[in-house]
Each structure stands twice: as structure tokens, then as C-alpha cells.
Amino acid sequence: MTHFDKQKLTEVILYILNKTKGLDYYHVFKIIYFANIAHLAKYGFPMVSDEFCALPDGPVPSILYNCIKGDAYCDKDLKHMLDNTVSKGADDAYYMLEAKRNADSDYLSKADIEALDRSIAENGSLPYGELRAKSHGEEWGRAYKQAGRKVMDIVGMAKDAMASEDMIEYIKENLAVEAALA
């Protein structure tokens, strides 16, 4: 992820936390996931550039997850951004997150905000069990069964979000161009 991508991800989290007045990181991850795949299905590219991995309780943005849980090998730049902008609960509420400032809307497009608002409305107050079940789509199942890192595929996530066949082809073409340029 570029510095801009990390800053955008930070602003996405702040936007969610500002709108919800604080939330547990499980719900934050799922709100990001559902906003990301809705954005992908509608516009042909993801809202955030973090890789999503299939964990037992559903998809998580892996770089963000490692920073939030305090992994020693997490992305130091993103962790620094998060430490300066998001406070974590203590003791029994370690999983709760609150914003230390408002999100910088310069990093969020109208499409990002639309996807985030919809995901917050649909997922922000869902009970854990319902949110877990909702997030276990076909792509999650495919990725979860594979050996090693359980990285979810962009095309599979777009299909889970009911992207049209034309959009799926568009996404595949863009991925091929990105791979050729890498």
C-alpha cells in the first residue's frame, strides 16, 4: 500500500467511527468489507487497497487487522497513523475503537461516502452472529479452504456483491493490465 492508500484507509476508519460514535473493530472491519465490495461491484475497483483474508469469523482487511491487534510485524506507517487518530478501549473493552478527530473528507469520494453510509446503516448494529453469517459468502468459503494465507480474490468478492457480468469482465481486464505493468 502506498502512503496515500494508508491515509485513505485511516480516513475511512475515522469516518465510520465518527458516524457511529465508536464501534468494536469486528464491526468496523465488516463495514469496510461490505462497503468495499459494493464499491467494487458498482465502479469496478475497490474502495480500499488492503487485502482481505478469510478468517474464521469472516473477511478482514489484513494489513489493518495486523495493525489494530498490535502485531509486531504490522505496517509501521499505518500503525503510526492509527495510533495518532484512533483510541482503543482498555481492559475488557480492548476491542472498542473511537475517533480522536474527524475524518478528512478530502480522502473520501462521494462514491466512498455512499458505500460507507449504506454499509454502516446495514451492518453497524447487526448482532455479531448475523454479521458473521452475512460475511461468509462464496469467496470467503473458497479462500478459507485454501492452504496458507487465505487471501480473498477481487473477482470473487465482486461476484459476492452481485456485480454484473460486464463489470466482472471489466475488473478482470483491469487486473490483467495491473499485472502486466507490475
C-alpha atoms as one frame of an Amber mdcrd trajectory, in Angstrom:
protein
   0.000   0.000   0.000   1.163   3.491  -0.776   1.219   6.254   1.823  -1.930
   7.679   0.218  -3.677   4.271   0.469  -2.823   4.080   4.177  -4.050   7.616
   4.779  -7.282   6.871   2.917  -7.816   3.704   4.983  -7.266   5.754   8.142
  -9.831   8.322   6.978 -12.315   5.528   6.152 -11.983   4.210   9.705 -12.390
   7.702  11.155 -15.468   8.266   9.007 -17.040   5.058  10.336 -16.132   5.862
  13.943 -17.415   9.434  13.644 -20.739   8.249  12.196 -21.202   5.519  14.817
 -19.686   7.384  17.804 -17.296   4.451  18.277 -17.555   0.779  17.461 -15.832
  -2.545  18.027 -13.203  -3.438  15.458 -15.146  -6.507  14.309 -17.999  -4.280
  13.099 -15.532  -1.749  11.635 -13.866  -4.492   9.573 -17.198  -5.798   8.288
 -18.479  -2.307   7.450 -15.295  -1.732   5.445 -15.638  -5.137   3.761 -19.250
  -4.635   2.671 -18.623  -1.031   1.560 -15.548  -2.200  -0.350 -17.324  -4.970
  -2.264 -20.333  -2.744  -3.015 -17.942  -0.123  -4.405 -16.147  -2.830  -6.381
 -19.379  -4.175  -7.881 -20.642  -0.711  -8.830 -17.458   1.032 -10.013 -15.071
  -1.802 -10.903 -12.372  -1.062  -8.344 -12.160  -1.430  -4.571 -12.622   1.485
  -2.186  -9.560   0.488  -0.126  -6.420  -1.290  -1.266  -5.910  -3.594   1.719
  -6.056  -7.340   1.002  -8.976  -9.143   2.577  -8.296 -12.504   4.171 -10.827
 -15.164   5.158 -10.614 -15.737   8.899 -12.980 -17.974  10.906 -15.242 -15.035
  11.822 -15.306 -13.601   8.305 -13.276 -11.360   5.989 -10.816  -8.878   7.464
  -8.618  -6.225   5.847  -5.339  -7.980   6.691  -2.876  -5.084   6.957  -5.344
  -3.083   9.047  -6.169  -6.115  11.206  -2.481  -6.688  11.984  -2.078  -3.032
  12.995  -5.193  -2.970  15.180  -4.262  -6.169  17.014  -0.722  -4.863  17.554
   1.179  -7.484  15.538   4.929  -6.945  15.857   5.318  -7.220  12.074   2.498
  -4.862  11.136   2.922  -1.932   8.770   4.646   0.673  10.965   3.483   3.652
   8.902  -0.188   2.637   9.106   0.132   1.758  12.795   1.557   5.225  13.483
  -1.358   6.848  11.613  -3.868   4.775  13.569  -2.199   5.410  16.920  -2.474
   9.158  16.271  -6.115   9.100  15.183  -7.904   6.151  16.833  -8.104   5.269
  20.505  -8.599   1.699  21.667 -10.527   0.659  24.719  -8.736  -0.728  27.746
  -9.020  -3.931  29.761 -12.255  -5.783  28.917 -13.139  -3.268  26.170  -9.855
  -3.576  24.226 -11.811  -4.221  21.012 -13.629  -0.860  21.096 -12.395   1.954
  18.852 -13.092   5.682  18.987 -12.007   8.510  16.700  -9.612  11.120  18.060
 -10.537  13.528  15.254 -12.944  13.953  12.354 -12.213  12.212   9.069 -10.500
  14.310   6.397 -13.134  14.263   3.651 -10.523  15.195   1.031  -9.569  11.498
   1.009 -13.130  10.244   0.511 -15.042  10.444  -2.756 -18.812  10.774  -2.967
 -18.855   7.112  -4.048 -16.819   6.136  -0.956 -19.194   8.009   1.346 -22.248
   6.499  -0.345 -20.843   2.960   0.076 -19.790   3.624   3.677 -23.121   5.178
   4.680 -25.021   2.236   3.233 -22.755  -0.309   4.907 -22.979   1.495   8.254
 -26.786   1.536   8.005 -26.971  -2.147   7.039 -24.214  -3.582   9.254 -23.367
  -1.165  12.058 -25.885  -2.508  14.546 -26.233  -6.105  13.380 -25.642  -8.638
  16.148 -22.326 -10.473  15.901 -23.885 -13.781  14.776 -25.894 -12.201  11.972
 -22.924 -10.163  10.760 -20.710 -13.252  10.862 -23.191 -15.307   8.847 -23.709
 -12.467   6.342 -19.961 -12.147   5.734 -19.438 -15.850   4.961 -20.074 -15.642
   1.201 -18.836 -17.936  -1.543 -15.500 -16.153  -1.913 -14.918 -16.298   1.830
 -15.575 -20.067   1.689 -13.197 -20.573  -1.236 -10.409 -18.578   0.389 -10.919
 -20.116   3.821 -10.451 -23.649   2.450  -7.130 -22.896   0.748  -3.806 -23.681
   2.385  -1.516 -20.896   3.598  -2.638 -17.265   3.542  -6.343 -17.151   2.931
  -6.398 -14.130   0.617  -9.750 -13.408  -0.964  -9.917 -12.813  -4.711 -11.146
  -9.457  -6.055 -13.274 -11.110  -8.738 -14.821 -13.498  -6.211 -15.656 -10.613
  -3.887 -17.256  -8.705  -6.787 -19.371 -11.770  -7.591 -20.458 -11.998  -3.938
 -21.572  -8.360  -4.240 -23.681  -9.290  -7.287 -21.556  -7.418  -9.856 -22.844
  -7.706 -13.408 -21.071  -9.950 -15.904 -19.887  -6.835 -17.784 -18.427  -5.449
 -14.565 -16.719  -8.778 -13.805 -15.077  -8.669 -17.244 -14.042  -5.052 -16.681
 -12.454  -5.985 -13.336 -10.623  -8.940 -14.911  -9.269  -6.710 -17.686  -8.044
  -4.117 -15.167  -6.362  -6.823 -13.088  -4.606  -8.133 -16.212  -3.360  -4.628
 -17.070  -2.137  -4.087 -13.482  -0.320  -7.435 -13.554   1.324  -6.591 -16.889
   2.515  -3.241 -15.560   3.849  -4.669 -12.285
